[in-house]
PDB file of C-alpha atoms in Angstrom:
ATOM      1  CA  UNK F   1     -46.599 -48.841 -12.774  1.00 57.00           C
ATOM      2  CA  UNK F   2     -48.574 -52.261 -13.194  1.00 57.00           C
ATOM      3  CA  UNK F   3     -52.116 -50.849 -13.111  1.00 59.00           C
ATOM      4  CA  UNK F   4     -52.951 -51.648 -16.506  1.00 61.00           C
ATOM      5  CA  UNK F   5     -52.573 -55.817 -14.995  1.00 64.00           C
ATOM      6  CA  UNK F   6     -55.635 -55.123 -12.397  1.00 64.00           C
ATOM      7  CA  UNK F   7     -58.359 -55.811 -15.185  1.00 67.00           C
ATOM      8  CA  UNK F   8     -56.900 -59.345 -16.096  1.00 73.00           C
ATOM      9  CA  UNK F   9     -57.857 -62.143 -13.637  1.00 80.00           C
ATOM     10  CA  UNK F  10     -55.379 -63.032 -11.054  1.00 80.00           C
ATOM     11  CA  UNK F  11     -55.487 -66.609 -12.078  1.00 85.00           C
ATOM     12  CA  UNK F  12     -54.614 -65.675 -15.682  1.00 88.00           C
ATOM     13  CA  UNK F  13     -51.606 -63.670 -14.011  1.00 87.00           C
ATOM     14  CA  UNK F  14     -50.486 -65.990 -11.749  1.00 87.00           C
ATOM     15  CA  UNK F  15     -50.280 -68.334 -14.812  1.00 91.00           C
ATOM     16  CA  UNK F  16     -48.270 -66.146 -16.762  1.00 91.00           C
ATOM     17  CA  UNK F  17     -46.069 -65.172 -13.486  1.00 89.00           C
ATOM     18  CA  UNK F  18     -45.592 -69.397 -12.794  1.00 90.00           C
ATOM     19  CA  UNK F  19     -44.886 -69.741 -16.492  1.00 93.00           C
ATOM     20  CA  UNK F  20     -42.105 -66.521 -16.532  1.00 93.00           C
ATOM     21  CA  UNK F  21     -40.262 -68.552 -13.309  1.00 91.00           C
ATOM     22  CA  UNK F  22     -40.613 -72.149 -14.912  1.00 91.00           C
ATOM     23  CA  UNK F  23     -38.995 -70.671 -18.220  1.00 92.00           C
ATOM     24  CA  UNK F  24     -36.268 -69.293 -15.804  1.00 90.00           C
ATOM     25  CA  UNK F  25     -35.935 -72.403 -14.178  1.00 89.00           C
ATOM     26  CA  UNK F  26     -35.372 -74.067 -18.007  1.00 91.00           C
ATOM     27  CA  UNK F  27     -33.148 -71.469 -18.958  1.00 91.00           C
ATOM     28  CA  UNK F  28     -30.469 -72.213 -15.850  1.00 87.00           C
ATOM     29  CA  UNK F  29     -30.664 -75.793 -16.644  1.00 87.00           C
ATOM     30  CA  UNK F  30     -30.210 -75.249 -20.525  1.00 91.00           C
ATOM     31  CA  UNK F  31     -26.498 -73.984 -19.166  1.00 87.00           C
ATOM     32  CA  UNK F  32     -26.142 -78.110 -18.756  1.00 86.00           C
ATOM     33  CA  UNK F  33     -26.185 -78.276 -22.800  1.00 87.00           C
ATOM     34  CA  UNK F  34     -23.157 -76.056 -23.265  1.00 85.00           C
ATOM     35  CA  UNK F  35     -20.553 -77.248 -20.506  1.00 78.00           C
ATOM     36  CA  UNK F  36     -20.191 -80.268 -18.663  1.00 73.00           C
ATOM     37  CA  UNK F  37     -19.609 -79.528 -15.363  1.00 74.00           C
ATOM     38  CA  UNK F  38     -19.185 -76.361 -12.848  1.00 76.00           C
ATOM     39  CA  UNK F  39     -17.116 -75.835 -10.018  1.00 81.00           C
ATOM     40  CA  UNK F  40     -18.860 -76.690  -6.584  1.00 81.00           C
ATOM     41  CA  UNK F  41     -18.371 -73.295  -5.520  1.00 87.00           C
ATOM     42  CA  UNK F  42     -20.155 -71.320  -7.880  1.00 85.00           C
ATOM     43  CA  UNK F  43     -23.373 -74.180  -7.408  1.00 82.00           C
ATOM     44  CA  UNK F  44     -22.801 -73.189  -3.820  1.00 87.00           C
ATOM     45  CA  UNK F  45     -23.021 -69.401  -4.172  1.00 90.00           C
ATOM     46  CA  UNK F  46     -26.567 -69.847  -6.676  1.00 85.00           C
ATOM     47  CA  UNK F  47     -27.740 -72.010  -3.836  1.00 86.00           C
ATOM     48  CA  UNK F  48     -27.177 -69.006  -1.226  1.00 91.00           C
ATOM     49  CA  UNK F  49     -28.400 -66.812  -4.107  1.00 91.00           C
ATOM     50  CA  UNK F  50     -31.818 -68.611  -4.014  1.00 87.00           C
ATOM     51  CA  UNK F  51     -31.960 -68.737  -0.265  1.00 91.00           C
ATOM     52  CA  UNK F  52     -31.275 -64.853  -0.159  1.00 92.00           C
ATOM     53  CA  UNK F  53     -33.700 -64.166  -2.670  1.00 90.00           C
ATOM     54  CA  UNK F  54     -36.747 -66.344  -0.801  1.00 89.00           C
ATOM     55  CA  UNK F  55     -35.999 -64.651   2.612  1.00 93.00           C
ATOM     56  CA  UNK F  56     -36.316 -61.148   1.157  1.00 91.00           C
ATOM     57  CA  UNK F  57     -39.329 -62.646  -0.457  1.00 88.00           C
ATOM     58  CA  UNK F  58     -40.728 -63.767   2.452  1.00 90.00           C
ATOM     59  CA  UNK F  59     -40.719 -60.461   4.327  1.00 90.00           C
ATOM     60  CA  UNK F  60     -41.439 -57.681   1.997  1.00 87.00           C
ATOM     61  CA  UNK F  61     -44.091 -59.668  -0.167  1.00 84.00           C
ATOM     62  CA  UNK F  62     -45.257 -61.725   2.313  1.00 88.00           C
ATOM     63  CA  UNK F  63     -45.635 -61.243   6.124  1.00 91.00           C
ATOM     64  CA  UNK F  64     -45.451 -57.389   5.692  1.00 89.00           C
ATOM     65  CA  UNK F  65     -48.497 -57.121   3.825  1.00 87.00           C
ATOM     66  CA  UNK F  66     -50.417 -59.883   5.426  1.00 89.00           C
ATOM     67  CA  UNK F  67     -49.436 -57.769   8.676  1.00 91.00           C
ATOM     68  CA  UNK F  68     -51.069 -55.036   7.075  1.00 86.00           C
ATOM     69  CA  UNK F  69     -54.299 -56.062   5.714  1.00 83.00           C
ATOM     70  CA  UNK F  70     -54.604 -57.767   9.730  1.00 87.00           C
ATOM     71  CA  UNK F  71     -54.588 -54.122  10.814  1.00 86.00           C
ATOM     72  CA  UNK F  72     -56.743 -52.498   8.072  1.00 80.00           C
ATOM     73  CA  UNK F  73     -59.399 -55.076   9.068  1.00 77.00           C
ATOM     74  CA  UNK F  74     -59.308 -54.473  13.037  1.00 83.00           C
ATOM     75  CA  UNK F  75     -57.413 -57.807  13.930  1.00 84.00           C
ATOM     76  CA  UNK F  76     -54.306 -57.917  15.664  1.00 90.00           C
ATOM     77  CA  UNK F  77     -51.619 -57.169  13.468  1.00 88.00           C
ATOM     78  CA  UNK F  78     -49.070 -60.154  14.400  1.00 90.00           C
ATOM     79  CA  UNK F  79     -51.599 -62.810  14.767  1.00 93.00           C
ATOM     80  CA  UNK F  80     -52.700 -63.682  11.081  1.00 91.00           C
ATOM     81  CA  UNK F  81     -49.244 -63.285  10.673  1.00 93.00           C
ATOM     82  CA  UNK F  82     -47.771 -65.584  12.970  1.00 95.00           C
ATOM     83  CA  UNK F  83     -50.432 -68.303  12.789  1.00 95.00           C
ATOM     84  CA  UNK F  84     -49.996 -68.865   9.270  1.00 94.00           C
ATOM     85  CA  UNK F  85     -46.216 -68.805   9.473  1.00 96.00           C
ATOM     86  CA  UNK F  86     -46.093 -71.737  11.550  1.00 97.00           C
ATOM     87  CA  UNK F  87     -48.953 -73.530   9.494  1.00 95.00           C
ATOM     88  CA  UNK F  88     -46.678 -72.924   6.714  1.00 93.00           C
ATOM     89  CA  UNK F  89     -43.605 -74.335   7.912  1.00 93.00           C
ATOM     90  CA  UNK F  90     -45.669 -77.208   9.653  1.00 94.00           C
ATOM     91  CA  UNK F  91     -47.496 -77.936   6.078  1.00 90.00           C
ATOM     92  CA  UNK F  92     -43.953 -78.157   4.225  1.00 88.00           C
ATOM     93  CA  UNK F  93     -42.645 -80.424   7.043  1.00 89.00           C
ATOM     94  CA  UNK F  94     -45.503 -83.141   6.630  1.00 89.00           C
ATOM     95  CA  UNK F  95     -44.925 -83.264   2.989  1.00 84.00           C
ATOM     96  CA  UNK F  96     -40.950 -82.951   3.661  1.00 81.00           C
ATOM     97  CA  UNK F  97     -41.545 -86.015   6.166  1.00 84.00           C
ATOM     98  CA  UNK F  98     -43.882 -88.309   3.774  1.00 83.00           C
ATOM     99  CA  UNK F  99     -43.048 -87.601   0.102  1.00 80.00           C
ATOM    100  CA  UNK F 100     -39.722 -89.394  -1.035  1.00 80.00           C
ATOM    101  CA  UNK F 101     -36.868 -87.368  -1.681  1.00 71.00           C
ATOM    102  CA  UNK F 102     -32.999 -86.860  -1.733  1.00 70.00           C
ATOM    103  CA  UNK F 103     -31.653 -83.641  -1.508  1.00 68.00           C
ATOM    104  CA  UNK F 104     -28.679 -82.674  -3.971  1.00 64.00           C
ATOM    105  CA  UNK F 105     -25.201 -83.834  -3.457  1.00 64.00           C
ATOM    106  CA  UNK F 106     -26.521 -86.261  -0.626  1.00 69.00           C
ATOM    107  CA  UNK F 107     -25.556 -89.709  -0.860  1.00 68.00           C
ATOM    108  CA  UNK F 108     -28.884 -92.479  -1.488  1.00 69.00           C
ATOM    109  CA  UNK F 109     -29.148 -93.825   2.561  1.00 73.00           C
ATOM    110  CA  UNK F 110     -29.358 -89.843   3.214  1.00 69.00           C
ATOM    111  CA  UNK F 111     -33.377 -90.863   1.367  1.00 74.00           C
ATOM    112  CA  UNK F 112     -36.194 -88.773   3.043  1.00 75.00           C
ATOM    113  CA  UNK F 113     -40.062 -89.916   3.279  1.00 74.00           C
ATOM    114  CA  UNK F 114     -41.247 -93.180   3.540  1.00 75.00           C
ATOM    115  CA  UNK F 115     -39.531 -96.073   1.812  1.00 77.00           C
ATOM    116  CA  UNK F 116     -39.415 -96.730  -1.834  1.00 75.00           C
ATOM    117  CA  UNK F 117     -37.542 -98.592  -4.787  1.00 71.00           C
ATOM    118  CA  UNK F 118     -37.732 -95.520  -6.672  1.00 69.00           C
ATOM    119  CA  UNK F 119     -34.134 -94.018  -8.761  1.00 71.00           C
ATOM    120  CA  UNK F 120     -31.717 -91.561  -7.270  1.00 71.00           C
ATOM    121  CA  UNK F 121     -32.600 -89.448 -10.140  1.00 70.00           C
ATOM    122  CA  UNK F 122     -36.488 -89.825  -9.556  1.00 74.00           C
ATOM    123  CA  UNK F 123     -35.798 -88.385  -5.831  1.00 76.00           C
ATOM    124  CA  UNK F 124     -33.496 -85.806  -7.077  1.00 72.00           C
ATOM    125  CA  UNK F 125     -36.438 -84.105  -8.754  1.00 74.00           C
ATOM    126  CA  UNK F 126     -39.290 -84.868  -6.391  1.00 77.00           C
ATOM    127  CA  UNK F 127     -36.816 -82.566  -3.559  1.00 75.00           C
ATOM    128  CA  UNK F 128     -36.906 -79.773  -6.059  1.00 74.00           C
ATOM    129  CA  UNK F 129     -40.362 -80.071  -6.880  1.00 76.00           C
ATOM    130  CA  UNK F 130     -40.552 -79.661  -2.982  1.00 76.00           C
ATOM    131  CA  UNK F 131     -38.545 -76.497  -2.878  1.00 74.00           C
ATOM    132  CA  UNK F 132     -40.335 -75.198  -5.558  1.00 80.00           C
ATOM    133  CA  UNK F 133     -43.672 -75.579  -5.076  1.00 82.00           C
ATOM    134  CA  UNK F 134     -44.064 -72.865  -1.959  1.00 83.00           C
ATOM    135  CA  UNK F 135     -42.515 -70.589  -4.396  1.00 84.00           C
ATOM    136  CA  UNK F 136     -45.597 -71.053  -6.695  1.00 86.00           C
ATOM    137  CA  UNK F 137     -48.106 -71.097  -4.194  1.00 84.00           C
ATOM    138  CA  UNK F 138     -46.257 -67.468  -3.266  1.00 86.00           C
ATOM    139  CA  UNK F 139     -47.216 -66.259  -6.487  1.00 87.00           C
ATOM    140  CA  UNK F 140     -50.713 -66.861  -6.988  1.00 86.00           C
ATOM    141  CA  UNK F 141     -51.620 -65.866  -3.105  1.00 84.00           C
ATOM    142  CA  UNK F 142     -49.701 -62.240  -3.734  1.00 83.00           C
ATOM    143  CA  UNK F 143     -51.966 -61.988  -7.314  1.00 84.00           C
ATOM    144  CA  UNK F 144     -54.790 -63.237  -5.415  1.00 82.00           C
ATOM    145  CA  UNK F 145     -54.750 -60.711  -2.818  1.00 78.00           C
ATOM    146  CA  UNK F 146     -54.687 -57.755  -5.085  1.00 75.00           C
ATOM    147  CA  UNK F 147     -57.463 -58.906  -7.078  1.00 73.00           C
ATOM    148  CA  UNK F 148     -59.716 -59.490  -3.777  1.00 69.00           C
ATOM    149  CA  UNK F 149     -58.797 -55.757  -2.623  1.00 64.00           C
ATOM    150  CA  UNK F 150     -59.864 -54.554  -5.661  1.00 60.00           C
ATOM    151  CA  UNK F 151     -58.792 -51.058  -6.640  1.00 59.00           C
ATOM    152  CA  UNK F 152     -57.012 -48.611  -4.644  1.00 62.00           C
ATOM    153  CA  UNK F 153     -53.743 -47.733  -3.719  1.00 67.00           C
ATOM    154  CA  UNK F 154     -53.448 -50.875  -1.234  1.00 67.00           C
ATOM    155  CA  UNK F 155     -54.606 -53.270  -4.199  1.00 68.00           C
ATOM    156  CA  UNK F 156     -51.905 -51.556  -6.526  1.00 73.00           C
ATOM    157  CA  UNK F 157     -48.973 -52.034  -4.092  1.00 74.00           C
ATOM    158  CA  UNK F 158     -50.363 -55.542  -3.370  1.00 75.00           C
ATOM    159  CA  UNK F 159     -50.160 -56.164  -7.247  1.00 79.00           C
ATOM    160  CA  UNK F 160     -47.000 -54.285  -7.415  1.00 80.00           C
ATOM    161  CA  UNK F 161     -45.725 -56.780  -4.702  1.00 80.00           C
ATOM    162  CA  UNK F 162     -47.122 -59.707  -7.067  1.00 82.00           C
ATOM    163  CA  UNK F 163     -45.317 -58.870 -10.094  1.00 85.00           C
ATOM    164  CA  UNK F 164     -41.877 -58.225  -8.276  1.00 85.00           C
ATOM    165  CA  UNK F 165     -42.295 -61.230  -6.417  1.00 85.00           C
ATOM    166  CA  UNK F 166     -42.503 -63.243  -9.711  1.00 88.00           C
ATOM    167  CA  UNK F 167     -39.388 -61.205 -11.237  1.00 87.00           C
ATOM    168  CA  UNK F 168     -37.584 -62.167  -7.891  1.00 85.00           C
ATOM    169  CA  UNK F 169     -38.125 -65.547  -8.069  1.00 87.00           C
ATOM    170  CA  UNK F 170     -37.426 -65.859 -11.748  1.00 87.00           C
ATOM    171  CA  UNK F 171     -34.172 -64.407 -11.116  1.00 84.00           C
ATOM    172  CA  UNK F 172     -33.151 -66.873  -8.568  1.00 81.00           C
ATOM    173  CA  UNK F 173     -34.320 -69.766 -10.591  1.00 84.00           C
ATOM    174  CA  UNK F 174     -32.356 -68.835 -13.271  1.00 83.00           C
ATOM    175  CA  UNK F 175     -29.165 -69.975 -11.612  1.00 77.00           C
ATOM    176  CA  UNK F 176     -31.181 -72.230  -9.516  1.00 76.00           C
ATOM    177  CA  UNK F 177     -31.705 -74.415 -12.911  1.00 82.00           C
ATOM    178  CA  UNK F 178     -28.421 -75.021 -13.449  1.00 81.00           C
ATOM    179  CA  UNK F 179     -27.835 -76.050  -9.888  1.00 74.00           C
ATOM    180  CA  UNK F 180     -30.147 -78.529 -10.410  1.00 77.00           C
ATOM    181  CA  UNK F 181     -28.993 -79.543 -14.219  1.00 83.00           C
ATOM    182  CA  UNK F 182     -25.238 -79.932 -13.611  1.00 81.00           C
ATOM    183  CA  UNK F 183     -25.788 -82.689  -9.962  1.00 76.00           C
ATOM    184  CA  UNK F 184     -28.066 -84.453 -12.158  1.00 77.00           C
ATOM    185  CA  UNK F 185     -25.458 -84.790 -15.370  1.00 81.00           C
ATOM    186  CA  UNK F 186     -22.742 -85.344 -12.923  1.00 76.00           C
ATOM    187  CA  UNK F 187     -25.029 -88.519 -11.619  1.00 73.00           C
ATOM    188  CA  UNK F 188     -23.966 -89.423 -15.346  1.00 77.00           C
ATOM    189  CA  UNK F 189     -27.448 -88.241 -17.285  1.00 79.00           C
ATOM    190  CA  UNK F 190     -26.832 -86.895 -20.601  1.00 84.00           C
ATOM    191  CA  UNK F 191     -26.868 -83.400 -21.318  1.00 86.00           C
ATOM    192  CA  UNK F 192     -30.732 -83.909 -22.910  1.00 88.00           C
ATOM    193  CA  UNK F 193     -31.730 -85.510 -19.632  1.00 84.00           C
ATOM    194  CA  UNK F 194     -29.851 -83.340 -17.267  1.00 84.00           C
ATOM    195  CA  UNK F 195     -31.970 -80.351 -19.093  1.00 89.00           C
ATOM    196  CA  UNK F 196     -35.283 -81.950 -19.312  1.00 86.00           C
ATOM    197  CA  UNK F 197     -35.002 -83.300 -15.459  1.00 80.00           C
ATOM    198  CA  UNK F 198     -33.594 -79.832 -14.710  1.00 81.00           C
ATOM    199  CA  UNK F 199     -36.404 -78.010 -16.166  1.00 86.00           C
ATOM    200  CA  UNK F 200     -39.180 -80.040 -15.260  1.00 79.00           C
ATOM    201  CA  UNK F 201     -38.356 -79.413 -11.515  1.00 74.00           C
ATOM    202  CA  UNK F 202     -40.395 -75.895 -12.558  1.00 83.00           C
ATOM    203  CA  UNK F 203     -43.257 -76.911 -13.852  1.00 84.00           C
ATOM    204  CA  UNK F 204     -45.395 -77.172 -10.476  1.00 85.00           C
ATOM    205  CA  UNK F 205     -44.991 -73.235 -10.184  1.00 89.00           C
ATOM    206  CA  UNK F 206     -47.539 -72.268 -12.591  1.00 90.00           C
ATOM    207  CA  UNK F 207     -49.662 -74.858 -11.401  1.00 88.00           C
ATOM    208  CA  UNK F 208     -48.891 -73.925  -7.827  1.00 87.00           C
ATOM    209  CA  UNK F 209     -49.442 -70.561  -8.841  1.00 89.00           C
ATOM    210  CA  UNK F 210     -52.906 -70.508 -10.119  1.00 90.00           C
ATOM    211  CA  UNK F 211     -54.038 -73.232  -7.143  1.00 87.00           C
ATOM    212  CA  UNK F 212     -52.674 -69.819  -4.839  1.00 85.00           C
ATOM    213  CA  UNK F 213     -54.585 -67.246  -6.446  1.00 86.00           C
ATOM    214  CA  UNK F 214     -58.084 -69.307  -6.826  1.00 86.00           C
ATOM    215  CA  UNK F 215     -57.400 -70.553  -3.288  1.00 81.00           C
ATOM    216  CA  UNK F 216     -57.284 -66.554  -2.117  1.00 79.00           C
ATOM    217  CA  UNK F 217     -60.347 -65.841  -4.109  1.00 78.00           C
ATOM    218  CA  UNK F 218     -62.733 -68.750  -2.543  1.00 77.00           C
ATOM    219  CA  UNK F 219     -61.382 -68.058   0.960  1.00 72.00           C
ATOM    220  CA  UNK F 220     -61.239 -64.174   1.301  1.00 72.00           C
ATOM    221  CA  UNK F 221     -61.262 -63.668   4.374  1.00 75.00           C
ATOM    222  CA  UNK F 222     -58.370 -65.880   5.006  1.00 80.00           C
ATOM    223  CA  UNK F 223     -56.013 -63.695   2.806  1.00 84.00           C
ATOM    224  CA  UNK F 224     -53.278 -62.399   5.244  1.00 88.00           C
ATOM    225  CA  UNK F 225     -53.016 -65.980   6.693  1.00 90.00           C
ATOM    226  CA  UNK F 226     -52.375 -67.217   3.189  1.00 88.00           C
ATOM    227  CA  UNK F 227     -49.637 -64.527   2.688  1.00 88.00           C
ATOM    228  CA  UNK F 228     -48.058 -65.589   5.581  1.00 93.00           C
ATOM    229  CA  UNK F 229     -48.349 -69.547   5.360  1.00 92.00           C
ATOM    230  CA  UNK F 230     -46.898 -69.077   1.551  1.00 89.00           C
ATOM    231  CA  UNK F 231     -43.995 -67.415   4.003  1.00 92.00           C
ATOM    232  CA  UNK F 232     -43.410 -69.625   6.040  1.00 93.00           C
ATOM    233  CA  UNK F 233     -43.745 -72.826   3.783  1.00 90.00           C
ATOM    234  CA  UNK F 234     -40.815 -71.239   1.856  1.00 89.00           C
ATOM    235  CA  UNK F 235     -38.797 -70.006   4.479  1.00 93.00           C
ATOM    236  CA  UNK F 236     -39.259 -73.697   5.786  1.00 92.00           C
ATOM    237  CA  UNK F 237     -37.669 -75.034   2.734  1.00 87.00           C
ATOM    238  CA  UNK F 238     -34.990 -72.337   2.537  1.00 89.00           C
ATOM    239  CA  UNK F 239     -33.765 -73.494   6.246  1.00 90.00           C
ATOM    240  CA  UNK F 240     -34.321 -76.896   5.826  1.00 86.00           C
ATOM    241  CA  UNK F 241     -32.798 -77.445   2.223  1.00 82.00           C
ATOM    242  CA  UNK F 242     -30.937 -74.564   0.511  1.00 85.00           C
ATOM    243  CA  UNK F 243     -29.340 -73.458   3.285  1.00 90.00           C
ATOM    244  CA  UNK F 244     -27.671 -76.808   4.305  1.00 88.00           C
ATOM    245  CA  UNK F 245     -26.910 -77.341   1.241  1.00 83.00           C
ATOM    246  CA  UNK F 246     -24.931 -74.443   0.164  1.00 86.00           C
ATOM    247  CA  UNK F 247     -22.418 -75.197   3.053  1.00 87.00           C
ATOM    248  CA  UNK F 248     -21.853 -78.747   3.266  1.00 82.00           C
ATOM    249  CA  UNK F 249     -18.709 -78.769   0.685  1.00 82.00           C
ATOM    250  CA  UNK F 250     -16.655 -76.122   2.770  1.00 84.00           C
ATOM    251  CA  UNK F 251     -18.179 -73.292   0.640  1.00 86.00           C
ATOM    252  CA  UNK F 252     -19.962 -71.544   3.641  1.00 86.00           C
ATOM    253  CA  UNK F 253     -18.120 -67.993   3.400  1.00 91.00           C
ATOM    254  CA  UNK F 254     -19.434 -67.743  -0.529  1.00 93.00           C
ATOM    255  CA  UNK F 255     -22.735 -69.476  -0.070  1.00 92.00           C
ATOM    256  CA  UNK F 256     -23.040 -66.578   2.804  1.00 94.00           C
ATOM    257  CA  UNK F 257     -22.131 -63.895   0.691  1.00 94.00           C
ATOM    258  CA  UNK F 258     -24.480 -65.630  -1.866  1.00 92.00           C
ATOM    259  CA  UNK F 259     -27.466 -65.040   0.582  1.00 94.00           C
ATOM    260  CA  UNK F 260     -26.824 -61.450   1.380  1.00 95.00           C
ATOM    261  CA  UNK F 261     -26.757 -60.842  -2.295  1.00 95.00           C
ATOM    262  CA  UNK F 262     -29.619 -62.369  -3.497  1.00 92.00           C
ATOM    263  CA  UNK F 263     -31.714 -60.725   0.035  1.00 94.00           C
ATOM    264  CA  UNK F 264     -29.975 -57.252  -1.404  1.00 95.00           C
ATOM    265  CA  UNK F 265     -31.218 -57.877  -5.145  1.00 91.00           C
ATOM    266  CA  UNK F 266     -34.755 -58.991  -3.855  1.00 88.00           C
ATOM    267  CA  UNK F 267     -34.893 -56.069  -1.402  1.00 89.00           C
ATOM    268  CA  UNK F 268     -34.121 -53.415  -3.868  1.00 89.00           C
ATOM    269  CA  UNK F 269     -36.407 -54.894  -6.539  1.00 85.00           C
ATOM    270  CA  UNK F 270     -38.789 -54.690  -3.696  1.00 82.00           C
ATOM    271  CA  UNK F 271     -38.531 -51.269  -2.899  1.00 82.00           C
ATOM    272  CA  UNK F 272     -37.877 -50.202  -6.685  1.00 80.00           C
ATOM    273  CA  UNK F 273     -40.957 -51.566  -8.100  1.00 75.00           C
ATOM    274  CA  UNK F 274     -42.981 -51.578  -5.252  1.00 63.00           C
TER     275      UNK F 274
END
């Protein structure tokens, strides 16, 4: 279905892939210029949405193929796999533990990272800048990895993967934008603010997403470990962050069902296109 994208550069794709979930990202937040507020619940459920759609992510895109280039090359399956899992999560917990942040609807002594003067709002952004950058990284590692195969029916599923890995996350940033839009113009930003701040929380995917795919090309050999640390950084931030988040306002049974949807929609996307 996406053969006719294996002559382009995987750099140039994961560019355009970053730059599809970015405008996703600005089109949630945009919702912030049309109403004023939105009930808890329903920022709850996109929240489990996300989380849903990054676990799904995670497995099909991810680990499964990085478990199966390990075996096409004569290494054990599970250990490229599991080793860059855990590098992953470990990665996304020194940044978690050093860059300033506050995660949404937490009060301003709730402050992660080391100490700084900066504004609640500034910290509102750098934690989504956090969540999103694994996504981006994601990207450009699943383009990468079907450029370095080169043709073939592995490198076509591997591209396949790429593409519906974008779509996937594109979909949950589009209600992931306005989770982040409507917190910030509750903090009592206007609506132009809430947008741009909302938005901007985005823009390291492309970026994120071409440092992936050159990263795969200058370190070949490396490529099922990358798969699986871009897993495990996001499933880091999806435990850590989304997760918590979605059920700390008494929404838990809707941020669930949130999860399970966004997994199903990722899962059959997945299988669909892949």
């Amino acid at each position: 279905m996406f053969e006719g994208l294996q002559g382009y550069h995987p750099a140039l794709l994961a560019l355009l892939a970053g730059l599809f979930t970015w405008g996703m990202t600005a089109l949630g937040a945009a919702t912030v210029l049309t109403t004023r507020d939105m009930p808890r619940s329903w920022l709850d459920a996109m929240l489990g949405f996300a989380a849903g759609v990054m676990i799904a992510a995670s497995v099909w895109s991810l680990l499964l193929p990085a478990i199966d280039l390990a075996e096409a090359a004569g290494k054990p399956p599970w250990l490229p796999a599991a080793v860059g899992f855990l590098l992953g999560g470990g990665f996304l917990r020194l940044v978690d533990k050093y860059l300033p942040h506050l995660h949404l609807f937490q009060p301003d002594e709730a402050a992660e990272g080391v100490s700084t003067t900066w504004r609640r709002t500034t910290l509102l952004i750098l934690a989504i800048t956090l969540h999103n950058l694994p996504e981006g990284l994601a990207v450009g590692v699943a383009f990468g990895a079907a450029h370095v195969l080169g043709g073939g029916e592995e490198a076509a599923t591997l591209l396949a993967g790429a593409v519906t890995l974008a779509i996937g996350i594109g979909l949950q940033n589009l209600p992931e934008g306005a989770a982040v839009s409507m917190p910030l113009r509750r903090e009592g930003l206007s609506p132009g603010k809430s947008f741009f701040y909302g938005q901007l929380s985005g823009v390291v995917e492309p970026i994120g997403a071409v440092i992936g795919a050159v990263g795969v090309l200058l370190v070949q050999p490396l490529l099922p470990y990358a798969l699986a640390f871009a897993a495990g950084a996001m499933i880091f931030v999806v435990v850590e962050e989304i997760i918590p988040e979605s059920q700390s306002s008494g929404n838990g049974d809707i941020a669930t069902f949130g999860v399970m949807v966004g997994f199903t929609v990722m899962m059959v996307l997945d299988v669909a296109l892949g």
